[in-house]
XYZ file of C-alpha atoms in Angstrom:
751
model
C 175.740 -181.560 -30.573
C 173.908 -182.475 -27.333
C 170.134 -182.462 -27.119
C 170.235 -179.323 -24.937
C 172.423 -177.529 -27.505
C 170.115 -178.625 -30.336
C 167.046 -177.320 -28.517
C 168.827 -174.033 -27.876
C 169.793 -173.653 -31.553
C 166.223 -174.426 -32.601
C 164.587 -172.124 -30.061
C 163.651 -169.502 -32.657
C 162.037 -172.112 -34.932
C 160.159 -173.564 -31.970
C 158.877 -170.118 -31.063
C 157.600 -169.541 -34.606
C 155.735 -172.864 -34.576
C 154.340 -172.491 -31.077
C 151.238 -170.685 -32.278
C 150.391 -173.223 -34.985
C 151.410 -176.578 -33.511
C 148.446 -177.269 -31.253
C 145.564 -179.161 -32.809
C 147.545 -180.188 -35.901
C 151.046 -180.832 -34.609
C 152.945 -182.442 -37.502
C 156.319 -182.327 -35.737
C 158.190 -185.470 -34.717
C 157.575 -186.827 -31.235
C 160.411 -187.588 -28.864
C 159.461 -191.213 -28.324
C 160.824 -193.741 -30.839
C 158.415 -196.271 -32.409
C 158.165 -199.610 -30.594
C 160.599 -202.186 -31.976
C 159.424 -205.651 -33.104
C 159.204 -208.241 -30.311
C 162.132 -210.614 -29.839
C 161.593 -213.811 -31.805
C 161.285 -216.923 -29.687
C 163.327 -219.961 -30.699
C 160.933 -222.542 -32.114
C 161.120 -226.128 -30.882
C 159.639 -229.264 -32.475
C 157.021 -229.447 -29.735
C 156.107 -225.757 -29.858
C 152.434 -224.919 -30.395
C 151.261 -222.348 -32.964
C 151.119 -218.794 -31.605
C 147.703 -217.679 -30.320
C 146.590 -214.543 -32.138
C 144.623 -213.462 -29.035
C 147.687 -213.722 -26.811
C 149.237 -210.424 -25.678
C 152.928 -210.285 -24.821
C 154.144 -207.354 -22.790
C 157.075 -206.109 -20.788
C 157.420 -203.276 -18.281
C 159.705 -201.914 -15.577
C 157.126 -202.707 -12.886
C 153.721 -204.353 -12.712
C 150.743 -203.896 -10.350
C 147.662 -206.088 -10.215
C 144.347 -205.309 -8.521
C 142.786 -208.730 -7.933
C 139.379 -207.403 -6.933
C 138.991 -205.088 -9.968
C 140.995 -207.410 -12.259
C 143.058 -204.402 -13.427
C 146.670 -204.671 -14.522
C 148.822 -201.542 -14.325
C 152.181 -201.607 -16.107
C 154.699 -198.833 -15.467
C 158.030 -197.642 -16.920
C 158.762 -198.345 -20.602
C 155.734 -200.532 -21.211
C 155.672 -202.590 -24.412
C 152.761 -204.693 -25.639
C 152.602 -206.988 -28.690
C 149.681 -208.757 -30.293
C 149.251 -210.148 -33.847
C 151.642 -207.624 -35.396
C 150.304 -204.683 -33.342
C 152.948 -202.998 -31.163
C 152.447 -200.422 -28.385
C 154.904 -198.437 -26.316
C 153.982 -196.091 -23.406
C 155.073 -194.878 -19.971
C 151.944 -196.292 -18.327
C 149.280 -198.779 -19.370
C 146.142 -199.616 -17.371
C 144.385 -202.762 -18.585
C 140.930 -203.641 -17.265
C 140.650 -207.321 -18.020
C 136.913 -207.415 -17.288
C 135.954 -204.717 -19.804
C 138.895 -205.218 -22.192
C 139.630 -201.491 -21.979
C 143.283 -200.482 -22.294
C 144.303 -196.919 -21.414
C 147.880 -195.854 -22.189
C 149.478 -192.531 -21.322
C 152.848 -190.841 -21.599
C 155.051 -190.997 -24.724
C 152.695 -193.270 -26.624
C 153.544 -194.936 -29.934
C 151.444 -197.630 -31.645
C 152.699 -199.409 -34.789
C 150.410 -201.401 -37.090
C 151.448 -204.516 -39.039
C 151.711 -202.296 -42.168
C 154.389 -200.175 -40.464
C 152.296 -197.042 -39.813
C 153.010 -195.491 -36.399
C 150.514 -193.411 -34.370
C 151.709 -191.111 -31.579
C 149.616 -189.397 -28.897
C 149.384 -188.074 -25.350
C 146.830 -190.657 -24.267
C 145.118 -193.521 -26.000
C 142.140 -195.714 -25.208
C 142.227 -199.110 -26.922
C 140.502 -202.450 -26.840
C 142.589 -205.347 -25.630
C 143.206 -206.357 -29.271
C 145.272 -203.134 -29.653
C 143.607 -202.676 -33.068
C 141.110 -199.891 -32.390
C 140.743 -196.983 -30.045
C 140.752 -193.206 -29.543
C 143.986 -191.185 -29.409
C 144.404 -187.614 -28.138
C 146.878 -185.209 -29.849
C 147.382 -187.780 -32.559
C 150.253 -187.977 -35.069
C 150.366 -190.788 -37.648
C 153.639 -191.351 -39.519
C 152.867 -193.482 -42.586
C 155.299 -196.165 -43.652
C 154.721 -195.238 -47.334
C 155.543 -191.578 -46.724
C 153.616 -188.650 -45.284
C 152.095 -187.884 -41.900
C 148.692 -187.006 -40.436
C 147.995 -184.972 -37.300
C 144.826 -184.065 -35.375
C 143.637 -183.062 -31.933
C 141.808 -186.366 -31.664
C 141.610 -189.453 -33.830
C 139.877 -192.809 -33.944
C 141.605 -195.998 -34.994
C 139.328 -198.831 -36.114
C 139.990 -202.556 -35.932
C 140.612 -202.823 -39.695
C 143.313 -200.138 -39.468
C 141.211 -197.238 -40.790
C 142.034 -193.960 -39.033
C 139.478 -191.137 -38.810
C 140.580 -187.658 -37.733
C 138.718 -184.418 -37.055
C 140.261 -181.016 -37.853
C 143.339 -182.740 -39.207
C 146.348 -181.965 -41.387
C 148.421 -184.019 -43.834
C 151.807 -183.421 -45.425
C 154.393 -185.444 -47.332
C 157.078 -182.835 -46.641
C 159.907 -182.827 -44.167
C 159.066 -181.075 -40.888
C 162.682 -180.456 -39.882
C 165.330 -178.297 -41.522
C 168.761 -179.429 -42.673
C 170.205 -178.650 -39.236
C 167.526 -180.678 -37.461
C 165.309 -177.817 -36.300
C 161.509 -178.055 -36.624
C 159.993 -176.108 -39.508
C 156.662 -175.542 -41.163
C 156.254 -177.999 -44.082
C 156.381 -176.516 -47.584
C 152.783 -177.569 -48.084
C 150.101 -179.251 -46.064
C 146.425 -180.082 -46.466
C 144.045 -179.183 -43.643
C 140.532 -180.563 -43.543
C 137.429 -180.751 -41.397
C 137.606 -184.541 -41.584
C 140.305 -186.908 -42.841
C 140.084 -190.681 -43.280
C 143.096 -192.889 -43.941
C 142.389 -196.311 -45.481
C 145.562 -198.450 -45.356
C 143.812 -201.266 -47.226
C 143.363 -198.892 -50.195
C 146.591 -196.934 -49.546
C 144.566 -193.733 -49.816
C 143.678 -190.625 -47.803
C 140.197 -189.049 -48.087
C 139.352 -185.419 -47.243
C 136.178 -183.442 -46.537
C 136.330 -179.635 -46.396
C 140.024 -179.471 -47.337
C 142.371 -176.635 -48.238
C 145.986 -176.678 -49.441
C 148.448 -174.440 -47.584
C 151.527 -173.465 -49.606
C 154.509 -171.933 -47.766
C 152.236 -171.462 -44.745
C 149.557 -169.559 -46.665
C 146.105 -170.965 -47.509
C 145.758 -171.267 -51.264
C 143.790 -173.966 -53.067
C 140.338 -174.984 -51.681
C 139.487 -178.637 -52.314
C 136.067 -179.350 -50.777
C 136.261 -183.111 -51.276
C 139.053 -185.206 -52.752
C 141.437 -188.088 -52.106
C 144.934 -189.179 -53.073
C 147.184 -192.248 -52.775
C 150.084 -192.440 -50.353
C 153.610 -193.572 -51.143
C 154.201 -195.052 -54.587
C 150.699 -196.406 -54.959
C 149.020 -195.835 -58.319
C 145.336 -195.063 -58.068
C 142.732 -193.346 -60.189
C 142.419 -189.603 -59.764
C 143.455 -186.161 -60.926
C 147.123 -185.432 -61.584
C 148.994 -182.141 -61.414
C 147.604 -179.588 -63.885
C 149.636 -177.723 -66.513
C 149.054 -174.025 -67.148
C 150.522 -172.388 -70.234
C 150.017 -169.241 -72.299
C 151.094 -168.459 -75.859
C 149.965 -165.960 -78.481
C 148.503 -168.547 -80.870
C 146.357 -170.702 -78.585
C 145.924 -168.291 -75.672
C 145.678 -169.541 -72.104
C 145.909 -173.336 -71.798
C 144.847 -175.422 -68.813
C 145.492 -179.177 -68.984
C 144.241 -181.380 -66.138
C 145.169 -185.074 -66.505
C 142.998 -187.787 -64.988
C 144.551 -191.187 -64.290
C 142.503 -194.366 -64.600
C 144.282 -197.204 -62.788
C 142.957 -200.192 -64.727
C 145.219 -202.757 -63.042
C 148.571 -202.822 -61.246
C 150.264 -203.133 -64.650
C 147.891 -201.010 -66.786
C 146.842 -197.378 -66.678
C 145.092 -194.836 -68.876
C 145.641 -191.096 -68.560
C 143.141 -188.755 -70.225
C 144.086 -185.080 -70.459
C 141.684 -182.443 -71.762
C 143.514 -179.304 -72.931
C 141.285 -176.235 -72.723
C 142.360 -173.053 -74.555
C 141.023 -169.522 -74.459
C 141.622 -168.836 -78.186
C 140.958 -172.157 -79.943
C 138.876 -175.290 -79.533
C 139.884 -177.820 -76.829
C 142.217 -180.735 -77.533
C 142.013 -184.223 -76.045
C 145.086 -186.263 -75.130
C 145.095 -189.904 -74.030
C 147.973 -192.131 -72.954
C 147.766 -195.891 -72.354
C 150.623 -197.819 -70.705
C 150.958 -201.510 -69.980
C 153.703 -203.623 -68.451
C 153.724 -207.418 -68.274
C 156.193 -210.283 -68.048
C 157.177 -209.981 -71.730
C 157.702 -206.227 -71.918
C 155.942 -202.876 -72.020
C 154.349 -200.463 -74.434
C 152.908 -196.955 -74.363
C 150.597 -195.208 -76.849
C 149.721 -191.498 -76.769
C 147.195 -189.777 -78.988
C 146.193 -186.133 -79.501
C 143.130 -184.866 -81.328
C 141.477 -181.505 -81.977
C 139.841 -179.394 -84.681
C 141.455 -176.139 -85.829
C 142.501 -174.196 -88.882
C 145.788 -175.186 -90.439
C 147.996 -173.785 -93.172
C 148.874 -176.337 -95.828
C 150.811 -173.661 -97.710
C 153.706 -173.337 -95.253
C 155.301 -170.469 -97.137
C 152.287 -168.222 -96.601
C 152.591 -168.115 -92.836
C 149.489 -167.746 -90.687
C 147.575 -165.724 -93.239
C 146.519 -168.558 -95.536
C 142.814 -169.248 -95.251
C 141.742 -172.839 -94.618
C 138.689 -174.612 -93.301
C 138.473 -176.172 -89.870
C 139.980 -179.647 -90.016
C 140.733 -182.527 -87.691
C 144.333 -182.470 -86.488
C 146.141 -184.964 -84.354
C 149.214 -187.005 -83.536
C 149.989 -190.608 -82.542
C 153.112 -191.530 -80.588
C 153.762 -195.088 -79.468
C 156.729 -197.130 -78.311
C 157.082 -200.701 -77.108
C 159.547 -203.493 -76.495
C 158.977 -207.174 -75.725
C 161.666 -209.625 -74.619
C 160.544 -213.161 -75.422
C 163.645 -214.830 -73.981
C 167.294 -213.967 -73.414
C 167.903 -213.829 -77.187
C 164.718 -212.782 -78.998
C 163.042 -209.370 -78.731
C 160.505 -207.272 -80.639
C 160.517 -203.469 -80.536
C 158.812 -200.706 -82.417
C 157.698 -197.095 -82.482
C 154.786 -195.235 -84.048
C 154.909 -191.512 -84.877
C 152.296 -190.024 -87.194
C 150.856 -186.501 -87.505
C 147.976 -185.206 -89.591
C 150.004 -182.219 -90.858
C 153.423 -180.584 -90.688
C 152.773 -177.878 -88.094
C 150.533 -179.564 -85.515
C 153.376 -180.563 -83.173
C 154.965 -177.113 -83.155
C 151.721 -175.159 -82.902
C 150.628 -177.049 -79.771
C 154.177 -177.168 -78.347
C 154.370 -180.969 -78.351
C 157.651 -181.387 -80.249
C 160.138 -179.536 -82.479
C 160.874 -182.649 -84.554
C 161.208 -182.083 -88.299
C 160.759 -185.757 -89.207
C 158.684 -188.545 -87.694
C 159.827 -192.153 -87.951
C 157.758 -195.300 -87.499
C 159.811 -198.455 -86.922
C 159.492 -202.169 -86.178
C 162.328 -204.613 -85.486
C 162.550 -208.290 -84.593
C 166.017 -209.071 -83.151
C 167.998 -212.029 -81.923
C 171.272 -211.459 -80.067
C 173.660 -213.971 -78.556
C 177.366 -214.008 -77.819
C 178.483 -214.555 -81.410
C 175.617 -213.545 -83.682
C 173.072 -210.842 -84.390
C 169.888 -211.065 -86.462
C 167.463 -208.255 -87.260
C 164.358 -208.015 -89.414
C 163.336 -204.361 -89.447
C 161.286 -201.833 -91.329
C 160.629 -198.118 -91.064
C 158.750 -195.255 -92.659
C 159.408 -191.521 -92.434
C 156.988 -188.608 -92.408
C 158.601 -185.272 -93.197
C 157.599 -182.083 -91.400
C 160.125 -179.932 -93.265
C 159.199 -176.998 -95.460
C 159.867 -177.735 -99.124
C 160.198 -181.525 -98.842
C 157.772 -183.803 -100.705
C 156.263 -186.638 -98.709
C 156.278 -188.807 -101.828
C 160.091 -188.659 -101.873
C 160.414 -190.058 -98.334
C 161.692 -193.667 -98.225
C 159.846 -196.629 -96.793
C 162.070 -199.571 -95.881
C 160.210 -202.832 -95.783
C 161.978 -204.846 -94.822
C 165.686 -204.782 -93.943
C 167.267 -208.075 -92.954
C 170.660 -208.006 -91.246
C 172.605 -211.033 -89.993
C 176.111 -211.055 -88.520
C 178.086 -213.936 -87.112
C 181.503 -214.235 -85.513
C 183.126 -217.629 -85.972
C 184.414 -219.227 -82.781
C 187.241 -221.138 -84.455
C 190.412 -219.264 -85.382
C 191.037 -219.047 -89.108
C 194.765 -218.714 -89.807
C 195.126 -217.419 -86.252
C 192.520 -214.661 -86.646
C 188.798 -214.127 -86.199
C 186.209 -214.107 -88.990
C 182.996 -212.092 -89.080
C 180.283 -212.881 -91.638
C 177.645 -210.344 -92.626
C 174.522 -210.677 -94.797
C 172.165 -207.775 -95.489
C 169.118 -207.172 -97.675
C 167.116 -203.972 -98.025
C 164.116 -202.803 -100.054
C 163.406 -199.062 -100.235
C 160.327 -197.694 -101.946
C 159.060 -194.167 -102.540
C 155.565 -193.177 -103.599
C 156.830 -190.572 -106.077
C 160.535 -191.319 -106.272
C 163.285 -193.845 -106.808
C 162.924 -197.462 -105.655
C 165.947 -199.571 -104.687
C 166.503 -203.183 -103.658
C 169.885 -204.270 -102.317
C 171.543 -207.445 -101.065
C 175.133 -208.171 -100.068
C 177.249 -210.755 -98.271
C 180.651 -210.025 -96.742
C 183.417 -211.665 -94.760
C 186.093 -209.950 -92.656
C 189.216 -211.532 -91.166
C 191.236 -209.813 -88.417
C 194.498 -210.969 -86.909
C 195.906 -209.029 -83.941
C 199.453 -209.559 -82.671
C 201.821 -207.858 -80.230
C 205.496 -207.677 -81.186
C 208.425 -208.029 -78.817
C 208.907 -204.239 -78.961
C 205.334 -203.576 -77.887
C 203.721 -202.668 -81.210
C 200.094 -203.699 -81.707
C 199.705 -204.945 -85.286
C 196.343 -205.809 -86.847
C 195.996 -207.455 -90.266
C 192.613 -207.246 -92.011
C 191.182 -208.840 -95.133
C 187.715 -207.918 -96.377
C 185.538 -209.184 -99.250
C 181.975 -208.350 -100.216
C 179.582 -209.073 -103.080
C 176.659 -206.728 -103.857
C 173.524 -206.979 -105.976
C 171.342 -203.918 -106.696
C 168.127 -203.318 -108.573
C 166.778 -199.807 -108.993
C 164.101 -197.961 -110.950
C 162.804 -194.410 -111.494
C 166.273 -192.927 -110.980
C 165.311 -189.758 -112.866
C 163.142 -188.737 -109.896
C 166.278 -188.223 -107.779
C 167.469 -184.636 -108.216
C 171.146 -185.168 -107.323
C 172.879 -187.162 -110.048
C 175.549 -188.727 -107.809
C 172.812 -190.347 -105.700
C 170.906 -191.989 -108.568
C 172.959 -194.851 -109.953
C 171.787 -196.610 -113.105
C 168.380 -198.143 -113.736
C 168.191 -201.913 -113.723
C 170.063 -204.778 -112.090
C 173.772 -204.384 -111.223
C 176.363 -206.351 -109.283
C 179.534 -205.281 -107.585
C 182.541 -206.975 -105.935
C 184.516 -205.258 -103.170
C 187.843 -206.256 -101.654
C 190.335 -204.663 -99.269
C 193.561 -205.540 -97.437
C 194.796 -203.499 -94.489
C 197.497 -203.412 -91.864
C 197.227 -201.199 -88.780
C 200.202 -200.577 -86.476
C 199.879 -198.834 -83.117
C 202.930 -198.300 -80.862
C 202.007 -197.077 -77.355
C 204.645 -195.477 -75.108
C 203.590 -195.292 -71.452
C 205.382 -193.432 -68.661
C 204.859 -191.802 -65.288
C 204.166 -188.084 -64.905
C 203.971 -186.799 -61.349
C 201.312 -188.854 -59.587
C 199.819 -190.068 -62.857
C 200.634 -191.606 -66.213
C 200.763 -190.481 -69.819
C 200.538 -192.472 -73.032
C 201.673 -191.501 -76.527
C 200.641 -193.834 -79.345
C 201.802 -193.216 -82.935
C 199.598 -195.025 -85.433
C 199.933 -196.003 -89.099
C 197.381 -197.744 -91.284
C 197.702 -198.861 -94.911
C 194.581 -199.900 -96.845
C 194.563 -201.277 -100.383
C 191.306 -201.617 -102.324
C 190.847 -202.018 -106.118
C 188.664 -199.647 -108.125
C 184.987 -200.633 -108.219
C 181.753 -199.465 -109.865
C 180.606 -196.892 -107.333
C 178.556 -194.457 -109.392
C 176.636 -197.255 -111.155
C 175.090 -198.068 -107.798
C 172.444 -195.829 -106.133
C 173.460 -194.035 -102.943
C 170.750 -194.367 -100.313
C 172.673 -194.574 -97.022
C 176.131 -193.003 -97.549
C 175.292 -189.390 -98.334
C 176.321 -187.272 -95.353
C 180.029 -188.057 -95.545
C 182.454 -185.936 -93.565
C 185.993 -186.727 -92.440
C 186.360 -186.689 -88.659
C 188.429 -188.372 -85.982
C 185.894 -191.172 -85.501
C 186.219 -192.489 -89.088
C 189.802 -191.482 -89.926
C 191.118 -195.060 -89.498
C 187.949 -196.814 -90.703
C 188.225 -199.398 -93.457
C 185.534 -197.481 -95.351
C 185.087 -193.830 -94.473
C 181.662 -193.598 -96.058
C 178.977 -193.893 -93.378
C 176.898 -196.549 -95.157
C 177.073 -199.537 -97.486
C 176.210 -197.973 -100.855
C 179.566 -196.256 -101.326
C 183.014 -197.813 -100.846
C 186.342 -195.987 -100.670
C 188.160 -197.821 -103.461
C 191.717 -196.569 -103.168
C 195.085 -197.402 -101.709
C 195.933 -195.019 -98.917
C 198.120 -194.518 -95.881
C 196.642 -192.979 -92.732
C 198.872 -191.710 -89.960
C 198.469 -189.915 -86.667
C 198.983 -190.254 -82.958
C 196.943 -190.484 -79.768
C 197.800 -188.939 -76.416
C 196.369 -189.606 -72.953
C 197.235 -188.060 -69.580
C 195.754 -189.292 -66.311
C 196.360 -187.389 -63.087
C 194.431 -187.398 -59.803
C 191.261 -185.436 -60.571
C 192.313 -184.564 -64.128
C 192.450 -186.363 -67.468
C 193.236 -185.310 -71.014
C 193.013 -187.218 -74.279
C 193.823 -186.082 -77.802
C 194.220 -187.524 -81.270
C 195.161 -186.070 -84.624
C 195.724 -187.557 -88.032
C 195.687 -187.341 -91.814
C 195.582 -189.709 -94.772
C 197.385 -189.842 -98.128
C 195.956 -191.562 -101.203
C 198.656 -193.278 -103.259
C 196.811 -193.028 -106.597
C 196.200 -189.727 -108.381
C 192.854 -190.590 -109.973
C 189.774 -188.551 -109.182
C 188.085 -189.566 -105.946
C 184.356 -190.131 -105.569
C 184.238 -187.944 -102.467
C 182.564 -184.561 -103.043
C 184.816 -181.542 -102.920
C 184.768 -180.028 -99.473
C 184.508 -183.260 -97.482
C 188.238 -183.247 -96.734
C 188.848 -186.447 -98.719
C 188.653 -185.325 -102.351
C 192.426 -184.711 -102.824
C 195.355 -187.075 -102.396
C 196.211 -185.538 -99.025
C 193.199 -185.356 -96.770
C 192.425 -182.589 -94.353
C 193.761 -182.852 -90.801
C 191.262 -183.986 -88.191
C 191.446 -184.405 -84.440
C 189.745 -184.353 -81.089
C 190.748 -183.035 -77.659
C 188.935 -183.968 -74.444
C 189.636 -182.520 -71.001
C 188.049 -183.426 -67.671
C 188.702 -181.883 -64.262
C 186.974 -183.856 -61.524
C 183.212 -183.538 -62.025
C 183.489 -179.763 -62.510
C 184.834 -179.281 -66.042
C 184.191 -181.321 -69.189
C 185.520 -180.012 -72.519
C 185.500 -181.671 -75.958
C 186.810 -180.076 -79.156
C 186.507 -181.721 -82.601
C 188.048 -180.078 -85.632
C 189.009 -180.458 -89.271
C 191.686 -178.195 -90.735
C 192.194 -177.561 -94.448
C 195.434 -179.220 -95.552
C 196.483 -176.268 -97.745
C 195.260 -173.067 -96.098
C 194.882 -174.443 -92.548
C 191.407 -172.888 -92.512
C 189.077 -174.535 -90.013
C 186.492 -176.541 -91.978
C 184.861 -178.184 -88.964
C 184.893 -176.658 -85.508
C 182.774 -178.297 -82.826
C 182.970 -177.524 -79.101
C 180.984 -179.033 -76.234
C 181.807 -177.739 -72.756
C 180.226 -178.109 -69.327
C 181.464 -176.161 -66.312
C 179.965 -176.407 -62.848
C 178.329 -178.729 -60.374
C 175.015 -180.544 -60.591
C 173.185 -177.580 -59.105
C 175.007 -174.704 -60.840
C 176.477 -175.171 -64.288
C 176.920 -173.725 -67.771
C 176.709 -175.761 -70.992
C 178.034 -174.396 -74.290
C 177.917 -176.073 -77.678
C 179.325 -174.564 -80.866
C 179.324 -176.024 -84.389
C 180.723 -174.645 -87.611
C 180.775 -176.635 -90.857
C 182.568 -174.738 -93.612
C 182.849 -177.202 -96.482
C 181.948 -175.045 -99.502
C 179.532 -177.664 -100.836
C 176.547 -176.185 -102.649
C 175.232 -179.009 -104.793
C 174.450 -181.659 -102.145
C 171.427 -181.220 -99.866
C 172.905 -183.417 -97.124
C 176.164 -181.453 -96.822
C 175.154 -177.816 -96.413
C 177.323 -175.461 -94.383
C 176.147 -174.607 -90.917
C 177.124 -172.486 -87.938
C 175.244 -172.409 -84.661
C 175.759 -171.976 -80.934
C 173.848 -173.616 -78.104
C 174.008 -172.254 -74.578
C 172.326 -173.321 -71.386
C 172.800 -173.153 -67.676
C 171.359 -173.303 -64.214
C 172.189 -171.237 -61.132
C 171.102 -172.343 -57.676
C 170.826 -169.071 -55.760
C 169.205 -170.551 -52.637
C 168.894 -174.013 -51.151
C 165.720 -174.860 -53.086
C 165.608 -172.044 -55.653
C 167.300 -172.043 -59.037
C 167.152 -170.118 -62.310
C 167.778 -171.711 -65.695
C 168.124 -170.587 -69.284
C 168.953 -172.007 -72.708
C 169.124 -170.734 -76.242
C 169.867 -171.802 -79.816
C 171.237 -169.244 -82.289
C 171.832 -169.718 -86.025
C 175.087 -167.977 -86.994
C 174.921 -169.035 -90.669
C 174.900 -166.279 -93.302
C 175.092 -166.086 -97.097
C 178.870 -166.483 -97.055
C 178.308 -169.972 -95.619
C 175.149 -170.921 -97.514
C 173.914 -168.976 -100.549
C 170.389 -170.213 -99.867
C 170.388 -169.093 -96.251
C 168.042 -166.295 -95.200
C 169.854 -165.847 -91.869
C 171.857 -162.683 -91.275
C 174.657 -164.219 -89.208
C 172.808 -163.920 -85.876
C 169.367 -165.450 -86.064
C 167.919 -166.729 -82.756
C 165.849 -169.875 -83.208
C 164.412 -170.263 -79.706
C 165.276 -169.593 -76.107
C 164.011 -170.536 -72.670
C 164.254 -168.743 -69.329
C 162.764 -169.809 -66.021
C 162.908 -170.039 -62.258
C 162.130 -173.118 -60.178
C 161.632 -174.120 -56.568
C 162.163 -177.802 -55.774
C 162.470 -179.557 -52.436
C 161.629 -183.025 -51.162
C 157.874 -182.607 -51.708
C 157.165 -179.704 -54.073
C 158.134 -178.519 -57.548
C 157.089 -174.998 -58.508
C 158.367 -173.257 -61.633
C 157.682 -170.596 -64.220
C 159.218 -170.824 -67.716
C 159.264 -168.269 -70.519
C 159.950 -169.671 -73.974
C 160.194 -167.811 -77.265
C 160.296 -169.197 -80.806
C 161.631 -166.878 -83.498
C 160.438 -168.688 -86.610
C 156.992 -168.993 -88.177
C 156.059 -172.128 -90.115
C 152.476 -172.181 -91.323
C 150.174 -171.754 -88.338
C 153.043 -172.417 -85.896
C 153.730 -168.743 -85.342
C 156.724 -167.111 -83.738
C 156.123 -165.675 -80.306
C 156.330 -166.261 -76.573
C 154.768 -168.903 -74.379
C 154.665 -169.190 -70.598
C 154.476 -172.411 -68.596
C 153.549 -172.725 -64.914
C 154.621 -175.973 -63.233
C 153.180 -177.020 -59.881
C 153.538 -180.568 -58.570
C 152.981 -181.868 -55.022
C 154.487 -185.129 -53.849
C 151.677 -187.665 -53.312
C 149.128 -185.193 -54.706
C 148.455 -185.840 -58.384
C 151.789 -187.546 -58.998
C-alpha cells in the first residue's frame, strides 16, 4: 500500500483525532529518529575523541562571518557525546552557543529516548533546550507529549499540560487511533536517571473518557522495578463483603523486594498480606504471609452457625531453591495455616492439604542423591491432624554403573525413610536394590530386554493398632524381607507407509517371575492408591510405591499403534496380564489385578494440528466388559477460542479402603474471543457421584462444586476483567455463595 493509499484509508481515524491531537499529540511523527554516526576507523596515532566536538552533516551550509552564525540546510544531522539531532534546518550562533532547529526535528539521547518537535532551541551541547509541540518516545516503552517541553542537560524532561501512554497509537492496519488509556497532567517530569515519570494534577483517561483522578503520583517506565502502589484488586462475596486490596511495592534492592497488601473488607476486620522475594547468584526464594482476626468454626460439621471467639488466623507460604554448583542444590517449601477453613474463606486456595518440604540433592550423569523431609497439614473434614505423617528424613541414592556387566547396565538403589505420627503408627524403613537390564535387537527386528532385580528390606514399626485399615498396618516390631524378580520383555515393531505418513504396530509380550514374599507383615505407607492403567501395565512392580511388591509369575501382552500424517497423529495402546499361579493376590478386589486375568486397560491419543487434542484412558472389566475407569481429556480450538473438557469415572466397587473410593466428575472450561481484544471465559466442576458409586456419598448424581464465569478485555497495555465465581459447598465458616472479582491493570502503572 502506498503512503497516499494509507492516508486515504486512515482518513476517518485522522478526522476523529483532529479535535484532540493538538496540545497533546501522541501520534507518531513522520521523521525517523537520527541514526548513530558512522564510526571512524581508529589508527595507532589517533587522539581520543573530544567530548565538546560536534560532528554534523547537511545538504548545504551557509556561514555568516560577521555574526559568526552557521546555517545548515537539507537533512541536517548533528552528533555530540552520544546526543544526536536531525532537522531540516539548523541555525547555530557560535558566539552565544544558541542552536535553533526547525522542520521535522528528532533528538535522541544516549539512553535511546527520542524527542520530536516542530522547533527546538538548544545549547551547543545538544543536551538541554526548549521544544515546541513535543513528543518523547521512550526507549523503555511509552511516550510523552506536550505543547511545549524543556529538556535539561542531565536528560530530565519537564512538560506542561502533557500526556503519557504506554499503549499503541496505531491500529492493526496502521491507522492512528486513540490509545486505550492515557494520563494527562498539569505538569509531567521524566527522570531518565531514575527511570520514572512524575505527575502533578493528573487524571487517567480510559477508552477516551476521564476516569481516575490522581492528584500527585509517579511510576516507573519499562521493566524497571521501583517502590510504589500496584494495581488494586476489588472483590465481593457474601461472607467478607466488599474487599479492596491495594499492594504497595518496596524496592529494597535490584534483587530484593517487599510487597505489602492491606485487604480491607466491609463485613469483617482487615487482613494484612506481605510478600518478600530475593534473587542472588545462588538462587531465589519467596515468602508470603497473611494475618487477620476473625471468628472461625473449629467444628466443621456445624457450618457457619457454631459460635466461637475472635481468634488470630493466618497462613504462611514460602518456596525457594538454591543451586550451589552444577551438581548440588537445596530446595524447599513452607505451607502452614492456623485452621482448616482460612484459605477457602478468604479465597486464597482450595487446597485440602498443605505440605512443607526440604530437599538437598546432588545430580550428575550417572547418580542421584537426595536427603529430604516433609510434613503434611490436613484441611479435610473428618481427618485427624495427629494421623498425618511427618517424614524426617528420607535418604535416596541411585547410581548407574558405567561398565557393562554381562553386556547389560546395572542400577543400584539405596533408600531409608522414617515416618512418625503424633497420634498414629510410626515406621522406619531401609532397603538396598540392584537392577540389571540387557537390551538386544534380533535379526528380525524384535527388541528384547532381559531384567534381573534383587532387593533387601528392613522395617521397624510401632503403634500399628492406630491404623484403621488392617491391610495397611503390618506387624509391630522389626522385620526383614528379600525380593527378587526375573523378566523378559519382547517388542516387535512393524513400520510402513500410509499415504504421506507412516504407521507403526508393535505387539508386546512381557513375562515376569517373582517368588512369594512377606507382604502383609510389612506396613504399607506409600503403595496404597493402586489402580491398573496403561502407564503401569508393563511395570516390574505395579504397586506405586516400595512397601508392596507384586510377588507372582505373570505374562503381560498387548500392542501399541502409532499413525503420523501431515497435521494429524494418533497413538493407542491396549493390554492385559495373566497370572500363572492361582493363589490369592494381595491386590484389593476392584483394582483390576485381583484375579488371574487382569482387566483390560488402554489409552488413545489424537492430535489434529494445534486445534484438537484428545486423550482417552480406560479400564474394562475382563468378565462383563463394564467400564471401570473412564477418563477423557479433550481440547478443541485455538489459543484465543477453545473448549476444554475433562471427565473421570472410577467404578471399582471398593468400600473398605479410604484411598480407593469410587468417583465420577466432569470438568469443563472454555474461552471465546468475540472481538479483537474482548473475550468471555467460563469453567465448572461437577460431582456426578451418587450412592450407587459410593455408599458414603451425599451427592445426588449432579452436585456442582464450583464454577467461574467472566469477561475480559486485554490489549498491549491494559487488562480489564470481571469474574463471577460460585462455590456450592460450605465447610465451617467458608460458606457457599458467590464472589465477584474486578481486575484492572495498566502497563507501566502499578505493574
